[in-house]
Tab-separated table of C-alpha atoms and ligand atoms in Angstrom:
chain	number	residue	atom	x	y	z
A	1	UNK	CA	-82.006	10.284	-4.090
A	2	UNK	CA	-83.125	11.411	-0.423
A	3	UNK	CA	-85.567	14.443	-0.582
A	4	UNK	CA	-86.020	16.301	2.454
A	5	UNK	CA	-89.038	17.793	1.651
A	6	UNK	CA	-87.921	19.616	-1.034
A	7	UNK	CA	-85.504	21.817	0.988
A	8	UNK	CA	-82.455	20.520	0.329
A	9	UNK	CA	-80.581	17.875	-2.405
A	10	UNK	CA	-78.459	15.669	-2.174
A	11	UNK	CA	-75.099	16.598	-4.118
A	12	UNK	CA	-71.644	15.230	-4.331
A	13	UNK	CA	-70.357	15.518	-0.463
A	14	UNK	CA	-73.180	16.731	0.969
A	15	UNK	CA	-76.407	18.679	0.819
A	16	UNK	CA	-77.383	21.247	-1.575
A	17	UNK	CA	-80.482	23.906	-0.544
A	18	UNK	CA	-82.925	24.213	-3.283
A	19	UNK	CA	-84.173	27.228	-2.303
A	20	UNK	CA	-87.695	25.743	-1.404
A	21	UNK	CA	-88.879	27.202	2.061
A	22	UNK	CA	-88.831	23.424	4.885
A	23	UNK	CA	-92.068	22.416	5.779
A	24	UNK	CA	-92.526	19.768	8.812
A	25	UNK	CA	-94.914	17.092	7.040
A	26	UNK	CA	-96.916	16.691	10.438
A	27	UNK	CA	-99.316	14.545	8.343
A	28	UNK	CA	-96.967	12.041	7.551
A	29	UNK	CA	-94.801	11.732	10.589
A	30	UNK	CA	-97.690	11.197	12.856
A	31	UNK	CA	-99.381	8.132	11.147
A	32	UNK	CA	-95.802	6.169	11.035
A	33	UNK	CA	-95.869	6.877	15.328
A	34	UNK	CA	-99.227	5.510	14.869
A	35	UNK	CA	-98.394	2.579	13.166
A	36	UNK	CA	-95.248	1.928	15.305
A	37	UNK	CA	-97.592	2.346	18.285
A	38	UNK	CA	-100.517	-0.045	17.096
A	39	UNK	CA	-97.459	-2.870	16.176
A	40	UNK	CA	-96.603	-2.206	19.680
A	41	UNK	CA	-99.978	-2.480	21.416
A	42	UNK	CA	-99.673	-6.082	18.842
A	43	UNK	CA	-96.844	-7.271	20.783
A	44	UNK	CA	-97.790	-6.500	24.268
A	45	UNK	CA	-101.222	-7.799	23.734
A	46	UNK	CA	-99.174	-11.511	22.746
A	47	UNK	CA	-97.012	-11.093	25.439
A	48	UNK	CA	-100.338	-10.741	28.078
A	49	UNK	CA	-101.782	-13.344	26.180
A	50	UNK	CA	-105.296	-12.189	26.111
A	51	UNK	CA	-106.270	-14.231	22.710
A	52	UNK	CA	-104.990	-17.451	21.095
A	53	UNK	CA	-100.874	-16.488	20.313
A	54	UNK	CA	-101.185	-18.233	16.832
A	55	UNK	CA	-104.891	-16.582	16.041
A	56	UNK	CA	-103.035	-13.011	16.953
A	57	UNK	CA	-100.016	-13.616	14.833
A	58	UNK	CA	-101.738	-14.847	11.562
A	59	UNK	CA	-104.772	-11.424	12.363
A	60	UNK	CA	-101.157	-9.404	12.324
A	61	UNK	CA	-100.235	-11.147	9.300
A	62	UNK	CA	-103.712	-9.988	7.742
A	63	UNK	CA	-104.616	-13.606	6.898
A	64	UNK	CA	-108.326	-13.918	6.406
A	65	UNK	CA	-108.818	-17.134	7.853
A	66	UNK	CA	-107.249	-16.638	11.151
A	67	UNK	CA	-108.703	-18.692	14.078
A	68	UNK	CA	-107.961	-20.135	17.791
A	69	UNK	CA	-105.628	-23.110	16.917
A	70	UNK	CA	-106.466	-24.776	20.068
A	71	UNK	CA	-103.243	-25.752	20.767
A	72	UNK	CA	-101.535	-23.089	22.755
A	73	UNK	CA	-100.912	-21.763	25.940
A	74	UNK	CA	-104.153	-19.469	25.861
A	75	UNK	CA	-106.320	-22.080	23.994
A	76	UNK	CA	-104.843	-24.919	26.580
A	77	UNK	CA	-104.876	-22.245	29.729
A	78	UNK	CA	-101.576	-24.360	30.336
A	79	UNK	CA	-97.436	-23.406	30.082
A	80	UNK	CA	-95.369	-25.390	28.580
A	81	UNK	CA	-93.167	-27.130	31.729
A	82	UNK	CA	-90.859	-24.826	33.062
A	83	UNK	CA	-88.188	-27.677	33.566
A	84	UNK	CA	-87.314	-29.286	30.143
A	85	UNK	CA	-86.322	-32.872	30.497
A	86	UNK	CA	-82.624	-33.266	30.699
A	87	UNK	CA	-82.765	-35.288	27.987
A	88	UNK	CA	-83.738	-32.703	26.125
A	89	UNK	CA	-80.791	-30.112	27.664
A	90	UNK	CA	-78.235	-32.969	26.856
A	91	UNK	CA	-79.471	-33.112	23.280
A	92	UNK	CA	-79.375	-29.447	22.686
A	93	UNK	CA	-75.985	-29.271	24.280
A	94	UNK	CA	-74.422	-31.750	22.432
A	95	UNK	CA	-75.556	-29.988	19.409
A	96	UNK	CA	-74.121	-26.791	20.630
A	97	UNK	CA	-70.752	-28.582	21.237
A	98	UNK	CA	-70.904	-30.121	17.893
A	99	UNK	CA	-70.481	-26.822	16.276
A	100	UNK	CA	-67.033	-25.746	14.742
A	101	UNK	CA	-65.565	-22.973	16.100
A	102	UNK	CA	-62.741	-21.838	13.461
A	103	UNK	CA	-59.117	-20.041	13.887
A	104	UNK	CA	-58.365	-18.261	11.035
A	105	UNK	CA	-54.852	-17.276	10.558
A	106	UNK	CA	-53.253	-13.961	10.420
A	107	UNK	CA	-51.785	-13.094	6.872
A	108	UNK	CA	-49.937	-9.738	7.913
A	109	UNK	CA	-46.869	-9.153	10.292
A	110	UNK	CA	-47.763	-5.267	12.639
A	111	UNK	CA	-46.403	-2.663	11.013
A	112	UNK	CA	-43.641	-1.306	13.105
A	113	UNK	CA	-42.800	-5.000	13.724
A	114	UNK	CA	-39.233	-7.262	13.842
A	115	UNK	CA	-41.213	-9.203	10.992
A	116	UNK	CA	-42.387	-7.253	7.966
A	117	UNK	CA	-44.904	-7.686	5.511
A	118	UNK	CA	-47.153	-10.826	4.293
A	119	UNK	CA	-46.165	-13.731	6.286
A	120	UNK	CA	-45.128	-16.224	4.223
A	121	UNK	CA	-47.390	-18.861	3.597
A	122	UNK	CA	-44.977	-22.057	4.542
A	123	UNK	CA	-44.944	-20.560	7.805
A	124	UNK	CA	-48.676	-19.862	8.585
A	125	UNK	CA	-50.729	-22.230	10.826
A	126	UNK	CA	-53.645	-24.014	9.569
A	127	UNK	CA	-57.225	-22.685	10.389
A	128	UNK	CA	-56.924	-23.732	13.625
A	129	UNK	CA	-59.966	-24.567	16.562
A	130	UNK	CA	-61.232	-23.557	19.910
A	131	UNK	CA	-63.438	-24.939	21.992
A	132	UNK	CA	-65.709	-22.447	23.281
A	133	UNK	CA	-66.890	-18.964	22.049
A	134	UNK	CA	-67.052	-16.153	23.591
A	135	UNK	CA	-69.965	-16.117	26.107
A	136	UNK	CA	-70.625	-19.695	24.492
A	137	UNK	CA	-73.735	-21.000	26.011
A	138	UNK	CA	-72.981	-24.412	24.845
A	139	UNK	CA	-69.811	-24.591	27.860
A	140	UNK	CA	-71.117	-21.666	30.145
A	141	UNK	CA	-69.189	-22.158	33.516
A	142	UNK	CA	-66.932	-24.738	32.263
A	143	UNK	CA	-64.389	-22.941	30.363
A	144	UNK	CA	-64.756	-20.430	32.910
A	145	UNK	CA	-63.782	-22.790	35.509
A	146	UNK	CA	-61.151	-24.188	33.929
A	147	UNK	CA	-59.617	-21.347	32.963
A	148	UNK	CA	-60.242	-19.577	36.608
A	149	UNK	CA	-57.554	-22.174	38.185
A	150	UNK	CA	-54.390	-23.350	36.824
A	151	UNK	CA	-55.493	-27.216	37.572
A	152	UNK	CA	-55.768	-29.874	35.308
A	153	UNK	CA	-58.808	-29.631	32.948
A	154	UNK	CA	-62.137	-31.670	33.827
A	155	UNK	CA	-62.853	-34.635	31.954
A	156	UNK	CA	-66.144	-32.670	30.804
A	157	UNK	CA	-63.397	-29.842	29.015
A	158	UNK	CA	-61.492	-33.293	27.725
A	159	UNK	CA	-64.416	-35.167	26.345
A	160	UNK	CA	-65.109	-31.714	24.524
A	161	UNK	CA	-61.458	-31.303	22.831
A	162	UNK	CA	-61.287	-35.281	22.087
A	163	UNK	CA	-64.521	-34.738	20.098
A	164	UNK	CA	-62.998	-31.361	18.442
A	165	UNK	CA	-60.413	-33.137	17.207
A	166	UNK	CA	-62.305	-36.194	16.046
A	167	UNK	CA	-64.209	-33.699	13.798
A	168	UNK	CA	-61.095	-31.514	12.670
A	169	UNK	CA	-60.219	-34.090	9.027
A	170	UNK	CA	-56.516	-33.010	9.221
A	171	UNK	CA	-56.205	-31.154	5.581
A	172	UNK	CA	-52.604	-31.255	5.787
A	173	UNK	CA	-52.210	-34.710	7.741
A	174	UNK	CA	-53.066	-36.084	11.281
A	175	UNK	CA	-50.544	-34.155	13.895
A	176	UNK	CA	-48.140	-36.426	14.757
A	177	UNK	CA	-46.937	-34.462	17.607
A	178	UNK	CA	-47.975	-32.396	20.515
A	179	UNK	CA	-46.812	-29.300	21.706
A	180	UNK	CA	-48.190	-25.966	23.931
A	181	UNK	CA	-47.758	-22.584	24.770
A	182	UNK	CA	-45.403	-21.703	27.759
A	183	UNK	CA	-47.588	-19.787	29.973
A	184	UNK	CA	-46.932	-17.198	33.543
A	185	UNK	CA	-50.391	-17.130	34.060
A	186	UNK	CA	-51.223	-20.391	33.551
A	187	UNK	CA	-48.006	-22.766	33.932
A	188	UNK	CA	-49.840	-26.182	34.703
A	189	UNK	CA	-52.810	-26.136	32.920
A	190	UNK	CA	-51.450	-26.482	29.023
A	191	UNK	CA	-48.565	-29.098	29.702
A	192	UNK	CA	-50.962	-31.188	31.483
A	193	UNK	CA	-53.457	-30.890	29.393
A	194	UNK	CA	-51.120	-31.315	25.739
A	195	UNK	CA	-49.750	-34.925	27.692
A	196	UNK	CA	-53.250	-35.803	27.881
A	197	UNK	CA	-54.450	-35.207	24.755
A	198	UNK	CA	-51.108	-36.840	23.514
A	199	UNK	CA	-51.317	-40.037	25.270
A	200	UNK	CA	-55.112	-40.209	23.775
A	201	UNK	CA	-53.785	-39.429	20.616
A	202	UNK	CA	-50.898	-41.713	20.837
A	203	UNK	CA	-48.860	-38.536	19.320
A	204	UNK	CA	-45.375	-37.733	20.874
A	205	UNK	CA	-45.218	-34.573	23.470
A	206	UNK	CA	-42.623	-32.280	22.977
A	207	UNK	CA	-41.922	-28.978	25.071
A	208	UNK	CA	-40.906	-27.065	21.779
A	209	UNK	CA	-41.553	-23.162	23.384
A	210	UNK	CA	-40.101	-21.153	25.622
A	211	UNK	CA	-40.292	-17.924	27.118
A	212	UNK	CA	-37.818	-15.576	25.569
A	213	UNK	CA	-35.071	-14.506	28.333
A	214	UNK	CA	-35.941	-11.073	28.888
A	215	UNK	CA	-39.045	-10.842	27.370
A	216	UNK	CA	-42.191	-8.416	29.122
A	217	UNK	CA	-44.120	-10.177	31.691
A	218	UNK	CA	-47.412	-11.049	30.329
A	219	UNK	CA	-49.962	-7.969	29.045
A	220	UNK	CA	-53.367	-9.454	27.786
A	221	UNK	CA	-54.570	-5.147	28.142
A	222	UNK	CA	-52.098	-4.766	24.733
A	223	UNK	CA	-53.246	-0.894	23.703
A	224	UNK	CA	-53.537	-2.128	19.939
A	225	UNK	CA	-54.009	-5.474	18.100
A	226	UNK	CA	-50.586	-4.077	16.491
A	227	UNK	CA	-49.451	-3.938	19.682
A	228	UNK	CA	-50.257	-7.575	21.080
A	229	UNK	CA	-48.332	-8.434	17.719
A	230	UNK	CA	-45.215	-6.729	18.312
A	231	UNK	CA	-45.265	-8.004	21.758
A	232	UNK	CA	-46.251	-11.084	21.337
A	233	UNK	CA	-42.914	-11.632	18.619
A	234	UNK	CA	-40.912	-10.849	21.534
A	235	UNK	CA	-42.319	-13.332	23.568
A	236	UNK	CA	-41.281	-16.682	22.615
A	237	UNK	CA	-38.305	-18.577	21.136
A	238	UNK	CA	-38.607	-22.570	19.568
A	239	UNK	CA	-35.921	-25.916	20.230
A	240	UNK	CA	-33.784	-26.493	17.514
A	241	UNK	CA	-34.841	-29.098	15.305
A	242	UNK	CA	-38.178	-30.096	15.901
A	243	UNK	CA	-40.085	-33.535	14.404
A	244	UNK	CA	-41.121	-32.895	10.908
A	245	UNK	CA	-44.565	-34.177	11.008
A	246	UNK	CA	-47.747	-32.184	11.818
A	247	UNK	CA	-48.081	-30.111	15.139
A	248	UNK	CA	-51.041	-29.670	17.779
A	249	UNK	CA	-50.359	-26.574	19.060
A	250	UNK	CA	-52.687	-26.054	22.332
A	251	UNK	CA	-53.015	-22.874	23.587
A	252	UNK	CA	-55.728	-21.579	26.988
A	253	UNK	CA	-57.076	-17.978	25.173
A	254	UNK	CA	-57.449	-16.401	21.711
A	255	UNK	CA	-57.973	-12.922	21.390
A	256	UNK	CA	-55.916	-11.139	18.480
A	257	UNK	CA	-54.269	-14.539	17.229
A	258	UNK	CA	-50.886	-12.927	17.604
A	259	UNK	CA	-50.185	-15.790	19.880
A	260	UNK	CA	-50.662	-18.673	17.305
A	261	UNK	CA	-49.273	-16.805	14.230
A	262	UNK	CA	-46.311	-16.639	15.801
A	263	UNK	CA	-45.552	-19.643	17.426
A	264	UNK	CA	-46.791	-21.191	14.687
A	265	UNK	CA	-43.512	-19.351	12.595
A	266	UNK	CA	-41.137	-19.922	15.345
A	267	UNK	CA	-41.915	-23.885	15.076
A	268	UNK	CA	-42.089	-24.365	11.029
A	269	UNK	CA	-38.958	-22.544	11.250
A	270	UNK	CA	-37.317	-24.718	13.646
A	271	UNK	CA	-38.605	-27.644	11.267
A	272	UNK	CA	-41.884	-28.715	12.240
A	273	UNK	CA	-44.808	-29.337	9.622
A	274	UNK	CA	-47.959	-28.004	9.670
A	275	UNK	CA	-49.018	-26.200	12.922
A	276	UNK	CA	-52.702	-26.704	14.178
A	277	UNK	CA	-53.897	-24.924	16.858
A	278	UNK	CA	-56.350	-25.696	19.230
A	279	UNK	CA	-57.297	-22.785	21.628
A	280	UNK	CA	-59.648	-23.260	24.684
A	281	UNK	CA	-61.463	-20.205	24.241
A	282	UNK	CA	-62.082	-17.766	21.358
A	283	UNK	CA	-62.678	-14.773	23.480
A	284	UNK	CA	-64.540	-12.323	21.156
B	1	ZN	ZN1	-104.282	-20.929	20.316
């Protein structure tokens, strides 16, 4: 239980006053500045560098046999290069890239919605993939680039998905299919990119989405994730009879996932199996 100096207790939805006049522990209050301040003074000294950096951390760690360790920046009097090799930037970026990025899927329709309640399993999509996260500093201008023009992708974004995909293990079987979302922003980018990946894949292509006649232009400013979900089961409408097998579904941005739980409905429904999706960027 919190004691404010003895002024006040703590009781069931707030504060009770015991009756006990408030005194301002000056005492107290002034040797935790003090401390703050001398762990302070700690850290600038380490960033000025006036004493061996390992000798100053182990002193701060109160370990008696602290000593120069000859081996850093002070005890050298030299930086470490400001340059690192490339080979080292390609390493670390390749391990950046190598890290899964995961999609998981929605489980609820928006209230207020055409659809109501749970959505049913059958017609969820797998946890899907993207690319690149947020302000990922393993693709940095990249997806930004590629996302900036409605081009064909580089082969630097390609290389990246091909290796996303060689990583993915297909828990409900390899896609045998290929498929993407219609986009107005973006009308070039996905259908080149899902023939692409399908002719790497050796997977059939199929244009299974369209817009919905009628439906809004484009919003990505939805006011509510609700919102994005109502408008986004507005937005699209599936072929008739689809292949059964397993879908890549490739889509440019992820924000609410809206976008992939329902196109991922809209195609089990018009008979496709399970629905992966693969999103460029996970935008956080
Ligand atoms: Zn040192």
């Amino acid at each position: 239980m919190l004691d404010v100096d003895g002024a006040v207790d703590r009781a069931e939805g707030g504060w009770i006053a015991t009756g006990d006049e408030w005194v301002y522990d000056r005492e107290r209050y002034e040797a935790i500045a003090a401390a703050r301040r001398a762990e302070q003074a700690v850290m600038r000294d380490y960033m000025a560098a006036k004493r061996c950096l390992m000798r100053a951390l182990r002193e701060s760690l109160d370990d008696p046999e602290a000593a120069d360790c000859g081996r850093c920046s002070v005890c050298t009097g030299t930086l470490p290069a400001a340059d690192p090799r490339p080979a080292t930037v390609s390493a670390a970026t390749d391990f950046l890239r190598s890290q899964t990025i995961g999609i998981e899927p929605r489980k609820r329709w928006p209230s207020g919605a055409s659809r109501r309640g749970a959505i049913p399993t059958e017609l969820r999509p797998e946890v899907g993939r993207a690319l690149a996260l947020g302000e990922d500093p393993a693709w940095g201008d990249a997806i930004t680039t590629a996302l900036a023009a409605d081009e064909p992708v580089s082969q630097e974004i390609l290389d990246g998905i091909v290796k996303v995909l060689s990583r993915w293990g297909w828990p409900q079987g390899r896609p045998t299919w290929v498929t993407w979302v219609p986009s107005r922003r973006r009308p070039r980018l996905l259908p080149d990119l899902a023939e692409r990946v399908a002719q790497l894949g050796r997977m059939q292509l199929v244009e299974a989405l369209q817009p919905h006649a009628g439906s809004a232009p484009w919003q990505s400013d939805a006011p509510s994730q609700g919102a994005a979900g109502i408008a986004a089961l507005r937005r699209w409408t599936a072929t008739t009879a689809l292949p059964a097998g397993p879908v890549l579904l490739l889509d440019d941005e992820c924000r609410s996932r809206w976008t992939t739980a329902v196109c991922a409905a809209l195609l089990r429904e018009s008979g496709a199996g399970p629905v992966y999706p693969l999103v460029l960027h996970k935008i956080l």
